[in-house]
Amino acid sequence: MIKIENLYKSFGELEVLKGIDEHIKEGEVVAVIGPSGSGKSTFLRCINLLEKPTKGKISIDGEEITNEKININGIREKVGMVFQHFNLFPHKNVLENLTLAPIKVRKMTKEDAEKLAFELLGKVGLKEKAYEYPNKLSGGQKQRIAIARALAMKPEIILFDEPTSALDPEMVKEVLDVIKELAIEGLTMMVVTHEMGFAREVATRLFFMDEGKILEQGDPKKIFDNPKEERTKEFFSKIL
Amino acid sequence: MERMGFLEIFLGDKRYMYILKGLGFSLEVTIISALIGLFLGIVMALLKISHCYPFRKLAKKGYIKLAKFNPLSGLAVIYIDLIRGTPAVVQLMILANVVFVGALRDIPILLVAGLAFGLNSGAYVAEIIRAGIEGLDKGQMEAARSLGLTYPLAMIQIIIPQAIKNILPTLVSEFIILLKETSIVGFIGGVDLLRSANIITSQTYRGVEPLLTVGVIYLILTGIFTYFMRIVERRMKASD
């Protein structure tokens, strides 16, 4: 589904991604872990072109998105994104946050978009907040709304960029539960995370990144129980 | 000669008409230049933050400086620096005595002054708007784009509404500054509020009362705008 070949990304002199080759299949839940500065977020952001790769190819469904001539907005309709800091639109209420893109981009009617929005709000358990503004919500609620907003575009894959890192500890679970449910339903996703328990339990595959490369990848349980690389062992010994 | 009474200064020979006409002229210049300034300001702000790099393909051939050259932004920067780097009086006099001469001599002072102050105000408004847009969280644009919204659509739906809300108080105060600044229009022969005081002085040999009166009128005008600005600010806070 997503094919990444020889991906490089530099910010000026600083080389952040140093050659990534991966293939992510439909229905996979990929957890990306690694020390800070290892390029996890940049890797994720390259996949919907929030960062433009310096070198290499990324294809989604056989369509090469790193091609200059591609319609970037069409790609982004297929690839949803959930951010660390939620990035809800503060001047729009929850319902408008969810319906904006379906109406403006997918050209849905307002009725259809609102029907879908209420369905998704039900799914994340926040139907009663439809007419609230984001500033009236807790962090956990905001992130669940952000997930519903991404889902409203019916993406084929959702990228989660540290979805629980900005949350108070007691709100982490409610967000992870929503993501877990999506995983069970078979939605393809990539999750950059520091929640090792989540990575171990929910992910079907684990990427361990260090210094701009995927150092080790495979079945999460195997890697957690028996890491092959020295660097992975060292990382686990520091955090587990 | 008997000392002239306060009322006589203004009522005799209907001298108050100078004040009224001057007031009308000041307000007209302010409104014309505010409209020009707002229009120019929006255009220049958008140019300055634009991502127009016509030579970016040359980067691969090693012309890094040329590849990073943005002609639209460059134009806006030159305009803004030129205007902000010279006194308004100088700009006004150059426009009236250097530009609007010869065939353009018969253009009314009102328009020349409106254009001069509009050009001047545009530079400040551009910086206000740019700061308002750049002051927004970068995540807002990213969230909008990641939902598949095009750049113009994201600007219209997400960025500009939030930016306007943030800069409205500053824009109103720029308008107040503009109103006061028009008092230099006498330099090119415009008969505004301040000039009308001079005329009354020359007819009555009384310098203090006309000037104080004009000062009080300016104070009342700016007071009205400040009052409205406070109401707007309070409303905005309420919706935050």
Short mmCIF file of C-alpha atoms in Angstrom, two decimals:
data_model
loop_
_atom_site.label_atom_id
_atom_site.label_comp_id
_atom_site.label_asym_id
_atom_site.label_seq_id
_atom_site.Cartn_x
_atom_site.Cartn_y
_atom_site.Cartn_z
CA MET A 1 0.00 0.00 0.00
CA ILE A 2 2.74 2.43 0.97
CA LYS A 3 6.11 1.88 -0.55
CA ILE A 4 9.07 3.89 0.65
CA GLU A 5 12.31 3.67 -1.26
CA ASN A 6 15.61 5.18 -0.29
CA LEU A 7 14.03 8.11 1.57
CA TYR A 8 16.31 10.98 2.59
CA LYS A 9 15.40 14.25 4.23
CA SER A 10 17.67 17.11 5.23
CA PHE A 11 16.91 20.40 6.89
CA GLY A 12 19.71 22.56 5.52
CA GLU A 13 22.92 20.91 6.66
CA LEU A 14 21.20 18.57 9.07
CA GLU A 15 20.43 15.17 7.63
CA VAL A 16 17.44 13.77 9.49
CA LEU A 17 16.46 10.74 7.42
CA LYS A 18 19.28 8.69 5.97
CA GLY A 19 17.81 6.15 3.64
CA ILE A 20 14.58 4.39 4.58
CA ASP A 21 13.19 1.47 2.61
CA GLU A 22 9.91 0.03 3.79
CA HIS A 23 6.69 -1.44 2.56
CA ILE A 24 3.53 -1.02 4.58
CA LYS A 25 0.63 -3.26 3.69
CA GLU A 26 -3.06 -2.66 4.06
CA GLY A 27 -4.38 -3.31 7.55
CA GLU A 28 -1.01 -3.03 9.22
CA VAL A 29 -0.62 -1.10 12.44
CA VAL A 30 2.94 0.14 12.54
CA ALA A 31 4.32 1.60 15.74
CA VAL A 32 7.39 3.78 15.29
CA ILE A 33 9.56 4.16 18.36
CA GLY A 34 13.02 5.49 19.03
CA PRO A 35 14.94 8.19 20.87
CA SER A 36 14.05 11.82 20.29
CA GLY A 37 15.79 13.31 17.28
CA SER A 38 15.87 9.95 15.54
CA GLY A 39 13.63 11.22 12.73
CA LYS A 40 10.36 9.45 13.65
CA SER A 41 8.11 12.47 13.19
CA THR A 42 9.92 13.63 10.07
CA PHE A 43 9.51 10.15 8.59
CA LEU A 44 5.79 10.26 9.27
CA ARG A 45 5.42 13.80 7.94
CA CYS A 46 7.12 12.84 4.69
CA ILE A 47 4.37 10.33 3.98
CA ASN A 48 1.74 13.03 3.52
CA LEU A 49 4.32 15.50 2.24
CA LEU A 50 4.11 17.92 5.15
CA GLU A 51 7.86 17.59 4.71
CA LYS A 52 9.21 17.27 1.22
CA PRO A 53 11.72 14.43 0.91
CA THR A 54 15.15 15.49 -0.27
CA LYS A 55 15.69 12.24 -2.11
CA GLY A 56 13.86 8.97 -2.66
CA LYS A 57 10.44 7.74 -3.62
CA ILE A 58 7.17 7.23 -1.79
CA SER A 59 4.23 5.54 -3.49
CA ILE A 60 0.73 5.11 -2.16
CA ASP A 61 -1.44 2.56 -3.95
CA GLY A 62 1.10 2.50 -6.75
CA GLU A 63 0.92 6.27 -7.22
CA GLU A 64 4.25 7.98 -6.77
CA ILE A 65 3.55 10.94 -4.47
CA THR A 66 7.09 12.29 -4.62
CA ASN A 67 6.54 13.03 -8.30
CA GLU A 68 6.50 16.81 -8.85
CA LYS A 69 3.35 16.71 -10.93
CA ILE A 70 1.18 14.82 -8.48
CA ASN A 71 -1.94 16.45 -7.00
CA ILE A 72 -0.82 16.69 -3.43
CA ASN A 73 -4.31 17.47 -2.12
CA GLY A 74 -5.70 14.32 -3.65
CA ILE A 75 -3.04 12.33 -1.77
CA ARG A 76 -3.80 14.05 1.50
CA GLU A 77 -7.45 13.08 1.18
CA LYS A 78 -6.32 9.48 1.39
CA VAL A 79 -3.83 9.99 4.20
CA GLY A 80 -5.24 11.29 7.47
CA MET A 81 -3.07 12.81 10.14
CA VAL A 82 -3.43 13.25 13.89
CA PHE A 83 -1.03 15.65 15.56
CA GLN A 84 0.59 15.79 18.95
CA HIS A 85 -1.03 19.14 19.67
CA PHE A 86 -4.42 18.23 18.18
CA ASN A 87 -4.56 21.34 15.96
CA LEU A 88 -8.31 21.65 16.11
CA PHE A 89 -9.62 24.82 14.51
CA PRO A 90 -10.40 27.06 17.50
CA HIS A 91 -12.81 29.35 15.64
CA LYS A 92 -15.06 26.47 14.61
CA ASN A 93 -17.13 24.24 16.84
CA VAL A 94 -16.62 20.50 17.02
CA LEU A 95 -19.20 19.72 14.37
CA GLU A 96 -17.72 22.30 11.98
CA ASN A 97 -14.24 20.92 12.62
CA LEU A 98 -15.48 17.55 11.45
CA THR A 99 -17.56 18.67 8.49
CA LEU A 100 -15.29 21.34 6.98
CA ALA A 101 -13.10 19.07 4.86
CA PRO A 102 -15.85 16.62 3.80
CA ILE A 103 -17.94 19.56 2.58
CA LYS A 104 -15.18 21.66 1.02
CA VAL A 105 -12.96 18.91 -0.32
CA ARG A 106 -15.14 15.84 -0.74
CA LYS A 107 -18.09 18.03 -1.83
CA MET A 108 -20.50 16.25 0.48
CA THR A 109 -23.79 17.96 1.29
CA LYS A 110 -24.03 19.56 4.71
CA GLU A 111 -26.64 17.01 5.82
CA ASP A 112 -24.54 14.02 4.80
CA ALA A 113 -21.41 15.48 6.35
CA GLU A 114 -23.20 16.17 9.64
CA LYS A 115 -24.71 12.71 9.69
CA LEU A 116 -21.26 11.22 9.22
CA ALA A 117 -19.82 13.59 11.84
CA PHE A 118 -22.37 12.49 14.46
CA GLU A 119 -21.65 8.88 13.65
CA LEU A 120 -17.94 9.45 14.24
CA LEU A 121 -18.56 11.50 17.36
CA GLY A 122 -20.55 8.53 18.66
CA LYS A 123 -17.61 6.32 17.90
CA VAL A 124 -15.20 8.43 19.95
CA GLY A 125 -17.87 8.90 22.61
CA LEU A 126 -18.30 12.65 22.32
CA LYS A 127 -21.67 13.13 20.66
CA GLU A 128 -22.79 15.57 23.33
CA LYS A 129 -19.87 17.93 22.52
CA ALA A 130 -20.92 18.57 18.90
CA TYR A 131 -21.70 22.24 19.46
CA GLU A 132 -18.89 23.04 21.89
CA TYR A 133 -15.82 24.99 20.87
CA PRO A 134 -12.43 23.27 21.24
CA ASN A 135 -11.32 25.48 24.14
CA LYS A 136 -14.08 23.96 26.27
CA LEU A 137 -12.67 20.45 25.87
CA SER A 138 -10.03 18.55 27.80
CA GLY A 139 -6.85 17.40 26.05
CA GLY A 140 -8.10 13.85 25.74
CA GLN A 141 -11.40 15.03 24.30
CA LYS A 142 -9.60 17.29 21.84
CA GLN A 143 -7.47 14.43 20.59
CA ARG A 144 -10.51 12.16 20.20
CA ILE A 145 -12.19 14.91 18.17
CA ALA A 146 -9.03 15.26 16.07
CA ILE A 147 -9.16 11.54 15.36
CA ALA A 148 -12.82 11.80 14.38
CA ARG A 149 -11.93 14.75 12.13
CA ALA A 150 -9.30 12.68 10.34
CA LEU A 151 -11.75 9.77 10.01
CA ALA A 152 -14.38 12.04 8.47
CA MET A 153 -12.34 12.13 5.27
CA LYS A 154 -12.50 8.32 5.12
CA PRO A 155 -8.75 8.01 4.69
CA GLU A 156 -7.08 4.76 3.71
CA ILE A 157 -4.39 5.29 6.29
CA ILE A 158 -4.01 7.51 9.34
CA LEU A 159 -0.68 8.79 10.60
CA PHE A 160 -0.51 9.48 14.33
CA ASP A 161 2.32 11.80 15.35
CA GLU A 162 2.81 11.24 19.09
CA PRO A 163 -0.94 11.40 19.75
CA THR A 164 -0.67 11.11 23.53
CA SER A 165 2.54 13.02 24.26
CA ALA A 166 0.81 16.30 25.05
CA LEU A 167 -1.82 14.74 27.29
CA ASP A 168 -2.15 14.57 31.05
CA PRO A 169 -1.40 11.00 32.14
CA GLU A 170 -4.97 10.16 33.08
CA MET A 171 -6.19 11.06 29.59
CA VAL A 172 -3.78 8.86 27.68
CA LYS A 173 -5.92 5.76 28.01
CA GLU A 174 -9.10 7.22 26.52
CA VAL A 175 -7.18 8.22 23.39
CA LEU A 176 -5.28 4.96 23.10
CA ASP A 177 -8.56 3.06 23.49
CA VAL A 178 -9.97 4.87 20.47
CA ILE A 179 -6.86 4.12 18.42
CA LYS A 180 -6.94 0.50 19.56
CA GLU A 181 -10.52 0.18 18.40
CA LEU A 182 -9.59 1.54 14.96
CA ALA A 183 -6.76 -0.98 14.80
CA ILE A 184 -9.16 -3.81 15.56
CA GLU A 185 -11.44 -2.60 12.78
CA GLY A 186 -8.54 -3.02 10.40
CA LEU A 187 -7.65 0.59 9.61
CA THR A 188 -4.10 0.94 8.33
CA MET A 189 -2.06 3.21 10.52
CA MET A 190 1.35 4.38 11.56
CA VAL A 191 1.78 5.60 15.10
CA VAL A 192 4.82 7.44 16.37
CA THR A 193 4.62 6.84 20.07
CA HIS A 194 6.38 6.68 23.41
CA GLU A 195 3.71 4.37 24.82
CA MET A 196 5.60 1.10 24.80
CA GLY A 197 2.68 -0.88 26.23
CA PHE A 198 0.53 0.31 23.34
CA ALA A 199 3.23 -0.45 20.77
CA ARG A 200 3.63 -3.94 22.14
CA GLU A 201 -0.06 -4.80 22.40
CA VAL A 202 -1.69 -3.08 19.46
CA ALA A 203 0.92 -2.79 16.74
CA THR A 204 1.31 -5.56 14.19
CA ARG A 205 4.78 -4.30 13.37
CA LEU A 206 7.36 -2.22 15.15
CA PHE A 207 9.95 0.14 13.70
CA PHE A 208 12.82 1.11 15.93
CA MET A 209 14.45 4.24 14.54
CA ASP A 210 17.79 5.74 15.41
CA GLU A 211 19.77 8.47 13.67
CA GLY A 212 17.56 8.66 10.63
CA LYS A 213 17.34 4.97 9.90
CA ILE A 214 15.08 2.08 10.77
CA LEU A 215 17.53 0.08 12.81
CA GLU A 216 15.30 -2.83 13.64
CA GLN A 217 11.83 -3.81 12.59
CA GLY A 218 9.45 -6.71 12.92
CA ASP A 219 7.01 -8.28 15.35
CA PRO A 220 6.71 -5.97 18.37
CA LYS A 221 6.67 -8.73 20.98
CA LYS A 222 9.77 -10.34 19.57
CA ILE A 223 11.65 -7.08 19.48
CA PHE A 224 10.62 -6.11 22.98
CA ASP A 225 11.53 -9.52 24.39
CA ASN A 226 14.61 -10.11 22.35
CA PRO A 227 16.07 -7.05 20.64
CA LYS A 228 18.83 -7.85 18.20
CA GLU A 229 20.62 -4.51 17.93
CA GLU A 230 22.77 -3.11 20.72
CA ARG A 231 21.18 0.32 20.29
CA THR A 232 17.69 -1.12 20.70
CA LYS A 233 18.71 -2.93 23.88
CA GLU A 234 20.23 0.25 25.23
CA PHE A 235 17.05 2.21 24.43
CA PHE A 236 14.81 -0.35 26.13
CA SER A 237 17.09 -0.51 29.17
CA LYS A 238 16.66 3.23 29.61
CA ILE A 239 12.89 3.37 29.32
CA LEU A 240 11.51 0.02 30.47
CA MET B 1 -9.15 96.87 20.23
CA GLU B 2 -11.56 95.09 22.49
CA ARG B 3 -10.68 91.51 23.35
CA MET B 4 -12.67 89.08 21.21
CA GLY B 5 -14.95 86.62 23.07
CA PHE B 6 -14.56 82.87 22.66
CA LEU B 7 -17.83 82.49 20.80
CA GLU B 8 -17.07 85.46 18.56
CA ILE B 9 -13.84 83.78 17.39
CA PHE B 10 -15.80 80.91 15.90
CA LEU B 11 -19.25 82.34 15.24
CA GLY B 12 -18.22 85.70 13.73
CA ASP B 13 -18.26 85.62 9.92
CA LYS B 14 -19.30 81.97 10.26
CA ARG B 15 -15.69 81.03 10.94
CA TYR B 16 -16.86 77.70 12.41
CA MET B 17 -17.42 76.69 8.79
CA TYR B 18 -13.62 76.48 8.37
CA ILE B 19 -13.53 73.99 11.22
CA LEU B 20 -16.40 71.93 9.78
CA LYS B 21 -14.92 71.88 6.31
CA GLY B 22 -11.49 71.04 7.70
CA LEU B 23 -12.99 68.25 9.75
CA GLY B 24 -14.74 66.89 6.66
CA PHE B 25 -11.50 67.03 4.69
CA SER B 26 -9.53 65.27 7.43
CA LEU B 27 -12.10 62.50 7.64
CA GLU B 28 -12.26 62.10 3.86
CA VAL B 29 -8.48 61.80 3.57
CA THR B 30 -8.46 59.31 6.44
CA ILE B 31 -11.16 57.13 4.91
CA ILE B 32 -9.66 57.15 1.41
CA SER B 33 -6.20 56.35 2.70
CA ALA B 34 -7.50 53.70 5.10
CA LEU B 35 -9.18 51.89 2.20
CA ILE B 36 -6.08 52.14 0.01
CA GLY B 37 -3.89 51.14 2.96
CA LEU B 38 -6.00 48.12 3.84
CA PHE B 39 -6.05 46.89 0.25
CA LEU B 40 -2.32 47.44 -0.23
CA GLY B 41 -1.59 45.96 3.18
CA ILE B 42 -3.42 42.70 2.44
CA VAL B 43 -1.78 42.37 -0.97
CA MET B 44 1.71 43.14 0.34
CA ALA B 45 1.34 40.82 3.33
CA LEU B 46 0.29 37.94 1.08
CA LEU B 47 3.16 38.70 -1.31
CA LYS B 48 5.64 38.81 1.53
CA ILE B 49 4.66 35.39 2.91
CA SER B 50 4.19 33.84 -0.55
CA HIS B 51 6.18 30.81 -1.65
CA CYS B 52 7.03 31.89 -5.16
CA TYR B 53 10.41 30.56 -6.25
CA PRO B 54 10.50 30.69 -10.06
CA PHE B 55 14.14 29.59 -10.17
CA ARG B 56 13.92 26.75 -7.66
CA LYS B 57 14.80 24.20 -10.32
CA LEU B 58 18.23 25.83 -10.64
CA ALA B 59 19.10 24.61 -7.14
CA LYS B 60 20.16 21.29 -8.61
CA LYS B 61 22.59 23.13 -10.87
CA GLY B 62 24.17 24.87 -7.91
CA TYR B 63 22.56 28.31 -8.08
CA ILE B 64 21.37 28.17 -4.47
CA LYS B 65 20.91 31.93 -3.99
CA LEU B 66 18.92 32.29 -7.20
CA ALA B 67 16.79 29.25 -6.38
CA LYS B 68 15.81 30.85 -3.09
CA PHE B 69 14.96 34.19 -4.72
CA ASN B 70 11.30 35.12 -4.28
CA PRO B 71 10.47 38.13 -6.49
CA LEU B 72 7.03 38.71 -4.95
CA SER B 73 8.33 38.72 -1.43
CA GLY B 74 11.27 40.89 -2.51
CA LEU B 75 8.93 43.46 -3.99
CA ALA B 76 6.90 43.63 -0.78
CA VAL B 77 10.03 43.95 1.36
CA ILE B 78 11.35 46.85 -0.75
CA TYR B 79 8.00 48.65 -0.56
CA ILE B 80 7.67 48.16 3.19
CA ASP B 81 11.26 49.18 3.97
CA LEU B 82 11.06 52.22 1.70
CA ILE B 83 7.87 53.49 3.31
CA ARG B 84 8.79 52.71 6.88
CA GLY B 85 12.26 54.13 6.43
CA THR B 86 11.19 57.63 5.40
CA PRO B 87 9.01 60.22 7.17
CA ALA B 88 5.41 60.54 6.03
CA VAL B 89 5.87 64.29 5.44
CA VAL B 90 8.68 63.58 3.00
CA GLN B 91 6.58 61.00 1.15
CA LEU B 92 3.65 63.38 1.03
CA MET B 93 5.74 66.23 -0.35
CA ILE B 94 7.52 64.05 -2.88
CA LEU B 95 4.19 62.81 -4.17
CA ALA B 96 2.72 66.31 -4.40
CA ASN B 97 5.80 68.17 -5.67
CA VAL B 98 7.67 65.55 -7.69
CA VAL B 99 5.14 63.02 -8.93
CA PHE B 100 1.91 64.94 -9.29
CA VAL B 101 3.26 67.77 -11.44
CA GLY B 102 2.90 68.73 -15.08
CA ALA B 103 -0.10 67.02 -16.61
CA LEU B 104 -1.05 65.55 -13.24
CA ARG B 105 -1.06 68.97 -11.56
CA ASP B 106 -4.84 69.30 -11.56
CA ILE B 107 -5.56 66.19 -9.57
CA PRO B 108 -7.35 67.31 -6.37
CA ILE B 109 -5.28 67.53 -3.20
CA LEU B 110 -7.75 65.19 -1.53
CA LEU B 111 -6.76 62.37 -3.88
CA VAL B 112 -3.04 63.11 -3.76
CA ALA B 113 -3.16 63.15 0.03
CA GLY B 114 -5.35 60.03 0.15
CA LEU B 115 -2.89 58.21 -2.05
CA ALA B 116 0.13 59.39 -0.06
CA PHE B 117 -1.29 58.36 3.29
CA GLY B 118 -2.70 55.17 1.77
CA LEU B 119 0.72 54.19 0.44
CA ASN B 120 2.19 55.00 3.83
CA SER B 121 -0.40 53.14 5.85
CA GLY B 122 -0.25 50.11 3.53
CA ALA B 123 3.28 49.31 4.68
CA TYR B 124 2.30 49.30 8.33
CA VAL B 125 -0.91 47.37 7.69
CA ALA B 126 1.08 44.79 5.69
CA GLU B 127 3.34 44.17 8.67
CA ILE B 128 0.37 43.95 11.03
CA ILE B 129 -1.35 41.39 8.82
CA ARG B 130 1.83 39.41 8.21
CA ALA B 131 2.53 39.26 11.93
CA GLY B 132 -1.08 38.19 12.51
CA ILE B 133 -0.78 35.33 10.04
CA GLU B 134 2.69 34.22 11.09
CA GLY B 135 1.76 34.49 14.75
CA LEU B 136 -0.76 31.71 14.30
CA ASP B 137 0.25 28.21 15.26
CA LYS B 138 1.89 26.52 12.27
CA GLY B 139 -0.15 23.44 13.12
CA GLN B 140 -3.31 25.18 11.93
CA MET B 141 -2.08 25.31 8.34
CA GLU B 142 -0.69 21.79 8.58
CA ALA B 143 -3.95 20.41 9.94
CA ALA B 144 -5.91 22.11 7.18
CA ARG B 145 -3.56 20.90 4.46
CA SER B 146 -3.44 17.38 5.86
CA LEU B 147 -7.23 17.24 5.49
CA GLY B 148 -6.81 17.87 1.76
CA LEU B 149 -7.65 21.60 1.74
CA THR B 150 -5.80 23.58 -0.92
CA TYR B 151 -3.57 26.49 0.16
CA PRO B 152 -6.11 29.19 -0.83
CA LEU B 153 -8.95 27.28 0.82
CA ALA B 154 -6.92 26.80 4.01
CA MET B 155 -6.10 30.53 3.98
CA ILE B 156 -9.73 31.55 3.58
CA GLN B 157 -11.30 29.01 5.92
CA ILE B 158 -8.71 28.64 8.66
CA ILE B 159 -5.88 31.17 8.65
CA ILE B 160 -7.43 34.51 7.71
CA PRO B 161 -10.46 34.32 10.05
CA GLN B 162 -8.16 33.65 12.99
CA ALA B 163 -5.62 36.25 11.89
CA ILE B 164 -8.29 38.96 11.53
CA LYS B 165 -9.56 38.25 14.99
CA ASN B 166 -6.05 38.66 16.39
CA ILE B 167 -5.12 41.82 14.52
CA LEU B 168 -8.38 43.77 14.63
CA PRO B 169 -7.41 45.87 17.68
CA THR B 170 -4.02 46.71 16.11
CA LEU B 171 -5.72 47.62 12.84
CA VAL B 172 -8.07 50.02 14.60
CA SER B 173 -5.15 51.68 16.34
CA GLU B 174 -3.39 52.00 12.97
CA PHE B 175 -6.53 53.76 11.76
CA ILE B 176 -6.35 56.16 14.71
CA ILE B 177 -2.70 56.90 13.95
CA LEU B 178 -3.68 57.56 10.35
CA LEU B 179 -6.36 60.03 11.39
CA LYS B 180 -3.85 62.00 13.45
CA GLU B 181 -1.15 61.77 10.81
CA THR B 182 -3.34 63.45 8.20
CA SER B 183 -2.76 66.70 10.10
CA ILE B 184 0.44 67.17 8.09
CA VAL B 185 -1.56 67.55 4.89
CA GLY B 186 -1.24 71.34 5.25
CA PHE B 187 2.31 70.95 3.90
CA ILE B 188 0.88 70.41 0.42
CA GLY B 189 -1.91 72.95 0.73
CA GLY B 190 -4.71 70.72 1.95
CA VAL B 191 -7.14 72.56 4.25
CA ASP B 192 -7.74 70.07 7.02
CA LEU B 193 -8.71 70.47 10.64
CA LEU B 194 -5.34 71.84 11.73
CA ARG B 195 -5.06 74.23 8.79
CA SER B 196 -8.53 75.58 9.51
CA ALA B 197 -7.30 76.59 12.96
CA ASN B 198 -4.45 78.52 11.33
CA ILE B 199 -6.91 80.31 9.07
CA ILE B 200 -9.06 81.36 12.01
CA THR B 201 -5.94 82.54 13.83
CA SER B 202 -4.92 84.69 10.89
CA GLN B 203 -8.34 86.31 10.79
CA THR B 204 -8.81 86.84 14.53
CA TYR B 205 -5.23 87.17 15.80
CA ARG B 206 -6.13 84.55 18.38
CA GLY B 207 -3.80 81.55 18.45
CA VAL B 208 -4.74 79.60 21.54
CA GLU B 209 -8.47 78.94 21.22
CA PRO B 210 -8.53 77.59 17.63
CA LEU B 211 -5.64 75.24 18.33
CA LEU B 212 -7.12 73.95 21.56
CA THR B 213 -10.46 73.47 19.84
CA VAL B 214 -8.85 71.43 17.07
CA GLY B 215 -6.97 69.38 19.64
CA VAL B 216 -10.19 68.63 21.48
CA ILE B 217 -11.91 67.59 18.23
CA TYR B 218 -9.06 65.14 17.46
CA LEU B 219 -9.34 63.80 20.98
CA ILE B 220 -13.08 63.25 20.61
CA LEU B 221 -12.64 61.49 17.25
CA THR B 222 -9.92 59.17 18.47
CA GLY B 223 -11.92 58.63 21.66
CA ILE B 224 -14.86 57.37 19.64
CA PHE B 225 -12.66 54.91 17.75
CA THR B 226 -10.93 53.76 20.89
CA TYR B 227 -14.31 53.15 22.49
CA PHE B 228 -15.40 50.96 19.58
CA MET B 229 -12.08 49.17 19.64
CA ARG B 230 -12.57 48.30 23.32
CA ILE B 231 -16.04 46.90 22.59
CA VAL B 232 -14.66 44.78 19.77
CA GLU B 233 -11.80 43.55 21.95
CA ARG B 234 -14.16 42.58 24.75
CA ARG B 235 -16.38 40.65 22.32
CA MET B 236 -13.35 38.79 20.98
CA LYS B 237 -12.19 37.86 24.44
CA ALA B 238 -15.65 36.52 25.22
CA SER B 239 -15.51 34.15 22.25
CA ASP B 240 -12.02 32.91 23.12
#
